[in-house]
Coordinates of C-alpha atoms in Angstrom, one line a residue:
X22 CA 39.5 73.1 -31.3
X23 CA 42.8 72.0 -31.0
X24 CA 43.2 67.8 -31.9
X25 CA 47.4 67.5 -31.0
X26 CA 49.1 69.7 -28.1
X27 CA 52.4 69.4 -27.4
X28 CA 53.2 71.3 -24.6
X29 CA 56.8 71.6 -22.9
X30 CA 57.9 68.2 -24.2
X31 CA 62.0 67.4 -23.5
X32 CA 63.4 63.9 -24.5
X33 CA 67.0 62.6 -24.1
X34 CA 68.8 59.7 -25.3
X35 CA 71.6 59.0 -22.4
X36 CA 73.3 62.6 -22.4
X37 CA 71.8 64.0 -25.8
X38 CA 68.9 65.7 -26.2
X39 CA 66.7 65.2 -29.2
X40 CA 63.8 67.4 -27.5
X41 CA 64.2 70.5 -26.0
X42 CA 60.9 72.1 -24.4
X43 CA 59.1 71.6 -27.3
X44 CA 55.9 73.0 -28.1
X45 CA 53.2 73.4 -30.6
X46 CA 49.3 72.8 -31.6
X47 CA 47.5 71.2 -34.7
X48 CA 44.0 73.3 -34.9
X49 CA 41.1 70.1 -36.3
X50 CA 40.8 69.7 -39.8
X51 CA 43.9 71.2 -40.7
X52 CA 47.2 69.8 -42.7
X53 CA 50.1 70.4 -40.5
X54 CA 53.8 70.3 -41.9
X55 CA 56.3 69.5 -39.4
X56 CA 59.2 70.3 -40.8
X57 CA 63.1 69.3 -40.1
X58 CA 66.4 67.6 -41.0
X59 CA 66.8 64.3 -40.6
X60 CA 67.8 63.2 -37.6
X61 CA 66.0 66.8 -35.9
X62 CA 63.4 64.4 -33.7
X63 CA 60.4 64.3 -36.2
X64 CA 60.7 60.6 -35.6
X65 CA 60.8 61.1 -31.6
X66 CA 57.7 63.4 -31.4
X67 CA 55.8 61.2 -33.2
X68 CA 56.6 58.1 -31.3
X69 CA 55.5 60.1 -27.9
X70 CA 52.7 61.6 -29.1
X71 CA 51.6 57.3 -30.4
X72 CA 52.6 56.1 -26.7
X73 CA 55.2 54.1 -28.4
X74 CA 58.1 56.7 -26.0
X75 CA 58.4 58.1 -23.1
X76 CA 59.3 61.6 -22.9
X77 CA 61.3 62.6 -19.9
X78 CA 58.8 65.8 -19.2
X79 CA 55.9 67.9 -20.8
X80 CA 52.3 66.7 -21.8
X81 CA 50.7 65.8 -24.9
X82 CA 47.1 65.7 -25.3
X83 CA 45.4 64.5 -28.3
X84 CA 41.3 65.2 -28.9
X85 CA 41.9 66.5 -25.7
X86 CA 43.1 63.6 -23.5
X87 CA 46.5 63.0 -21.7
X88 CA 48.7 60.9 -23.8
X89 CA 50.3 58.0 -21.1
X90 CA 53.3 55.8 -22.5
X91 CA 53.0 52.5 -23.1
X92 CA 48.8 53.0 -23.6
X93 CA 47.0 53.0 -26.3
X94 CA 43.9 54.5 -24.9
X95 CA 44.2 58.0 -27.3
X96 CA 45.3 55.9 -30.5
X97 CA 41.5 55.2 -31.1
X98 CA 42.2 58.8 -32.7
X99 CA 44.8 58.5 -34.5
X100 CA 45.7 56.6 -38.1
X101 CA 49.4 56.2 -38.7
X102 CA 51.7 55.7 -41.7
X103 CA 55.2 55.0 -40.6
X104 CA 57.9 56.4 -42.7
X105 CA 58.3 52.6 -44.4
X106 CA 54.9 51.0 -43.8
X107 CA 54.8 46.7 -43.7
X108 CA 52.5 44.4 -45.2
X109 CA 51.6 40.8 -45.5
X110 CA 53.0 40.3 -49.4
X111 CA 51.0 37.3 -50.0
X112 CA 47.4 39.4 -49.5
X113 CA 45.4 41.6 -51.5
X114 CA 44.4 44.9 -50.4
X115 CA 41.0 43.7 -49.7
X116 CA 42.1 40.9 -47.8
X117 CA 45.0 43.3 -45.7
X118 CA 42.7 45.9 -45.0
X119 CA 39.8 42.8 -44.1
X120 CA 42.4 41.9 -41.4
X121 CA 43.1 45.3 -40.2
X122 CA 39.0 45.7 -39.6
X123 CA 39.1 42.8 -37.8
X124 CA 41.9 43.6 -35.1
X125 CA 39.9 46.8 -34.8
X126 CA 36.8 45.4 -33.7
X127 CA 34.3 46.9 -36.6
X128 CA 32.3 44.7 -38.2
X129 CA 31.9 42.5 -41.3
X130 CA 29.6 45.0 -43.3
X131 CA 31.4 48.0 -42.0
X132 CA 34.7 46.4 -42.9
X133 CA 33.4 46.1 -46.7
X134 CA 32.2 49.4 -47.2
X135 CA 34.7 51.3 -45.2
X136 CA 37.4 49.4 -47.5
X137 CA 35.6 49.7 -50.8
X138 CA 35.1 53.5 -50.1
X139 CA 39.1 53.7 -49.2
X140 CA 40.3 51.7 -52.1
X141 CA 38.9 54.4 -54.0
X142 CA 40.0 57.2 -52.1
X143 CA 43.9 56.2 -52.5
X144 CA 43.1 55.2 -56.4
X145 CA 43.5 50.9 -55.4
X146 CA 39.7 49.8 -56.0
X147 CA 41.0 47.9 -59.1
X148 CA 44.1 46.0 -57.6
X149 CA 43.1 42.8 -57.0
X150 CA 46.7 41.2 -57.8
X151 CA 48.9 40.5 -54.5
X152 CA 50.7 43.9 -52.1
X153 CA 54.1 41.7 -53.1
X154 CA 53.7 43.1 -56.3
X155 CA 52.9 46.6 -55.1
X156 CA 55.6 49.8 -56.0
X157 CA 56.9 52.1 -53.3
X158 CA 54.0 54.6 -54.1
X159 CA 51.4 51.8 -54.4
X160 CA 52.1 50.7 -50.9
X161 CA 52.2 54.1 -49.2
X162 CA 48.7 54.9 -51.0
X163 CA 47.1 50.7 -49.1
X164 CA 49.2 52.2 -46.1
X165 CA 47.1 55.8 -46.1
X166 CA 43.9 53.7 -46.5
X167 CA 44.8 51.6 -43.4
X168 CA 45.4 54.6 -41.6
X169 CA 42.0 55.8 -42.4
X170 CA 40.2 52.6 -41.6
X171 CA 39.1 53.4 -38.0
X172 CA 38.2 57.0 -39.0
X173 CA 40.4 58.4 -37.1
X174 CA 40.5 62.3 -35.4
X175 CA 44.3 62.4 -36.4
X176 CA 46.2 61.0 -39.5
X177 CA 50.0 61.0 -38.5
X178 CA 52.2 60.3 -41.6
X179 CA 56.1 59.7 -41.0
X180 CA 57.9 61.2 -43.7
X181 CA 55.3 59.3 -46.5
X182 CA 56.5 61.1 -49.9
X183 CA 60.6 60.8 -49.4
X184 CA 61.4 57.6 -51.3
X185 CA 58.9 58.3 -53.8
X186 CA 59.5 59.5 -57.4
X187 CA 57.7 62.5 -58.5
X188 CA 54.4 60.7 -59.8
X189 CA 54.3 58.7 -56.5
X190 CA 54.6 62.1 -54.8
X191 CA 52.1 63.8 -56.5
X192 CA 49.6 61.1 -55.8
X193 CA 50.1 60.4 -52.2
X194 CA 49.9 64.0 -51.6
X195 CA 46.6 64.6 -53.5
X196 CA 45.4 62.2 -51.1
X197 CA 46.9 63.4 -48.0
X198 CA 45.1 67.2 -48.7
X199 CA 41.5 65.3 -50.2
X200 CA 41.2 63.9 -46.8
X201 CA 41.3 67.0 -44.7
X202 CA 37.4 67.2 -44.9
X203 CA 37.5 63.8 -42.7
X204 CA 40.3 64.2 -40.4
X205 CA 42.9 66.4 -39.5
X206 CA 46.4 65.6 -41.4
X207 CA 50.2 65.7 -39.6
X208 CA 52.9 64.9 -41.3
X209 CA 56.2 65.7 -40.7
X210 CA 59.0 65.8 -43.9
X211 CA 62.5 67.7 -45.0
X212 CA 60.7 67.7 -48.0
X213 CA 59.9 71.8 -48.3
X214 CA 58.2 71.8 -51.4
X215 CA 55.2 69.0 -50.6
X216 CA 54.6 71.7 -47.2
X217 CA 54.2 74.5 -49.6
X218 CA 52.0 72.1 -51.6
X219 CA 49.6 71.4 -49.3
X220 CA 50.0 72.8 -46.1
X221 CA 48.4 75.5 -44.1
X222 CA 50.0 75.3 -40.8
X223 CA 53.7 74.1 -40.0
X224 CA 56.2 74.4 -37.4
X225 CA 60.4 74.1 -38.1
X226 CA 62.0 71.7 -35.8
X227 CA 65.8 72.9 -35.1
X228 CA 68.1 71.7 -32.3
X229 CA 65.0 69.9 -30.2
X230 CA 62.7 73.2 -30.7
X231 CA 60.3 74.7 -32.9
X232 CA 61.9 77.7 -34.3
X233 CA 59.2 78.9 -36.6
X234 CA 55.3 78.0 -36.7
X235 CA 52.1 79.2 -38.0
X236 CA 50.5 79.5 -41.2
X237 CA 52.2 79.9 -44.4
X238 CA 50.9 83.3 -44.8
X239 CA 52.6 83.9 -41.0
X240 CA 55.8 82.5 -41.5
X241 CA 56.3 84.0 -45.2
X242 CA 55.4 87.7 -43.5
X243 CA 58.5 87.0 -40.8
X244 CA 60.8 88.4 -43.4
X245 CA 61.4 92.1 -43.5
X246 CA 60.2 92.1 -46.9
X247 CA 60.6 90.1 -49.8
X248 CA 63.4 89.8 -52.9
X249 CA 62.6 91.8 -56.3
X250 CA 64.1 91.1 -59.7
X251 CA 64.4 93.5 -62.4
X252 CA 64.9 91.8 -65.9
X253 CA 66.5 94.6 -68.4
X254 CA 66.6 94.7 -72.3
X255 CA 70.7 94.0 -72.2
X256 CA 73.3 93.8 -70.1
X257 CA 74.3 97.1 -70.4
X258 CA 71.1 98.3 -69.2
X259 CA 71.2 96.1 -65.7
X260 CA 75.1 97.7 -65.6
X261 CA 74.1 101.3 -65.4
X262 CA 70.6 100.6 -63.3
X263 CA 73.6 98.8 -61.3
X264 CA 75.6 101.5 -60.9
X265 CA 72.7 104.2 -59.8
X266 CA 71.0 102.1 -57.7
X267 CA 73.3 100.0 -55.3
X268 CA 72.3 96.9 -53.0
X269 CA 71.9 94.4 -56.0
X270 CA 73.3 91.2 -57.3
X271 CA 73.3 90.1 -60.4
X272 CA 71.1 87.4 -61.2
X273 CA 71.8 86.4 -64.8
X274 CA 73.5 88.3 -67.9
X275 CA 70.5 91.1 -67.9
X276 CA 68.8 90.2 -64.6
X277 CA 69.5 92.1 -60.8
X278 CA 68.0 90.7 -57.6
X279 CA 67.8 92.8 -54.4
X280 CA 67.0 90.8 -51.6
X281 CA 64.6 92.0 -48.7
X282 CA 63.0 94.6 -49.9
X283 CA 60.2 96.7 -49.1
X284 CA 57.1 98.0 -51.7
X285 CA 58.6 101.4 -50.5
X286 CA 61.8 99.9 -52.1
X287 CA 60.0 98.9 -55.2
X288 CA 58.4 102.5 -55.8
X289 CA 62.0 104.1 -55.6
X290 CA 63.2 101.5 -57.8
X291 CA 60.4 102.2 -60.2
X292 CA 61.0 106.3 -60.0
X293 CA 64.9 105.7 -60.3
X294 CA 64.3 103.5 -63.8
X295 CA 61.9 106.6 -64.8
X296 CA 64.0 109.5 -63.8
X297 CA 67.1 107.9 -65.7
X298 CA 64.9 106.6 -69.0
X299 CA 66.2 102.9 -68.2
X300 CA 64.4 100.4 -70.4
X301 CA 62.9 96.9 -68.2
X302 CA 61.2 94.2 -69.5
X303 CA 59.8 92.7 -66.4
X304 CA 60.0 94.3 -62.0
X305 CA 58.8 91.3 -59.7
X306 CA 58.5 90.6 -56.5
X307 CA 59.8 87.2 -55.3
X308 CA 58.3 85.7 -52.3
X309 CA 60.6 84.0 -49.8
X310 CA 60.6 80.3 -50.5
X311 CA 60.2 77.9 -47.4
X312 CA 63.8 76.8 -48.6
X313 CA 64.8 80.2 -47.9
X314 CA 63.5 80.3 -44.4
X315 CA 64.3 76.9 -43.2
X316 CA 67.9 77.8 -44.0
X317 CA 67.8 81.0 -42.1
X318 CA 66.6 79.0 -39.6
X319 CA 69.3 76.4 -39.5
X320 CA 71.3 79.2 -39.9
X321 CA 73.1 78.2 -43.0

């Protein structure tokens, strides 16, 4: 089952348009990277899909109801972390997430075990000192557990790991794929390397539209074929495999790359080096980053 579609979704600001016809689906219990610049509408689509903006056409259902603006009636599904969440300084997390259970409607009991079992979760079961006090990364980590309070079907995170410092990453995003037993996780970044981490569905946002989507294993396979790097023994080695076998670049003083090639192209590689009794110490295939393809994509 599918928990988000977005389906044909256009939204302009006066004569610019941020979306254009925009379309894609988050399968349940998945972790779903949307991925784009900033400024590309990441932003937008999630205000739409929360109610919080009207889009000027399209539909978004969510757990398989229409999404109207200006309701809330599908956010009982969905958990959200804005990019730079807010907090009453002077409370503990006990006490914030105490008041969050209230507004929710869920009782006293519930409210307890649902925040001692979340306080764990996001690694905050032994702050008891005050959020004012919090870092960047301890405040994201209270924000996931707020998100999480109502159980929701859907956790949307706004861009939660790009003003963190590498720790802070780490642990946010430990969190973010621990969860995906519980709920199904969006978040959107132009952070490639936390998709790679974690994901296992995305979708590139370019110019209003989704220009790629689909699992990692999908989008890496879009590619007519991958790089390979030969490492030699000197320089002069790489030289004369160089000047036999053209197409290559080099890579370092003893290192060639060819780029998009096939495992037919690695077997002729393989026989040339035999045929001509050139010396390697290491042939490898090199997988197209998602840095690579996002700046196909965006065409730079």
């Amino acid at each position: 089952m599918n928990i988000l579609e977005i389906s044909h979704v256009t939204k302009t600001f006066g004569t610019k348009a941020v979306l254009n016809d925009l379309s894609f689906f988050v399968p349940e219990h998945s972790v779903f990277g949307f991925i784009g610049q900033n400024g590309a509408g990441k932003t937008t689509t999630m205000k739409i899909v929360l109610g919080l903006l009207e889009s000027n056409q399209g539909e978004v259902l969510v757990n398989g109801e229409k999404v109207t603006f200006g309701q809330n009636c599908t956010n009982k599904y969905i958990g959200y972390l804005p990019d730079v969440p807010e907090f009453y300084d002077f409370m503990t997390p006990r006490e914030y997430l105490s008041m969050c259970g209230r507004i929710t409607g869920m009782c006293r009991e519930e409210i307890r075990e649902k925040s001692a079992e979340l306080l764990k979760v996001v690694g905050l079961e032994g702050e008891n000192k005050r959020i004012k006090g919090f870092s960047r990364g301890m405040k994201q980590r209270l924000g996931i557990a707020q998100a999480l309070l109502n159980s929701p079907k859907l956790l949307i995170c706004d861009e939660p790991t790009s003003a963190l410092d590498p720790m802070g990453r780490k642990e946010v995003l430990d969190i973010l794929s621990s969860v995906r037993e519980h709920t199904t996780v969006v978040f959107s970044t132009h952070i490639l390397s936390d998709v790679e981490r974690i994901c296992d569905r995305i979708a590139f946002l370019h110019e209003g539209k989704v220009a790629l989507r689909g699992t990692l294993e999908e989008i890496r396979h879009i590619r007519n074929g991958d790089s390979i790097e030969i490492e030699f023994p000197t320089e002069q080695d790489a030289d004369i495999f160089s000047g036999i076998y053209s197409g290559g670049r080099k890579a370092g003083r003893t290192k060639l790359l060819f780029c998009k090639r096939t495992e037919r192209d690695m077997l002729q590689m393989m026989e040339c080096l035999s045929q001509n009794l050139i010396p390697i110490l290491r042939m490898e295939k090199l997988e197209p980053s998602l840095e690579d393809l996002f700046l196909e994509v965006v065409g730079k």
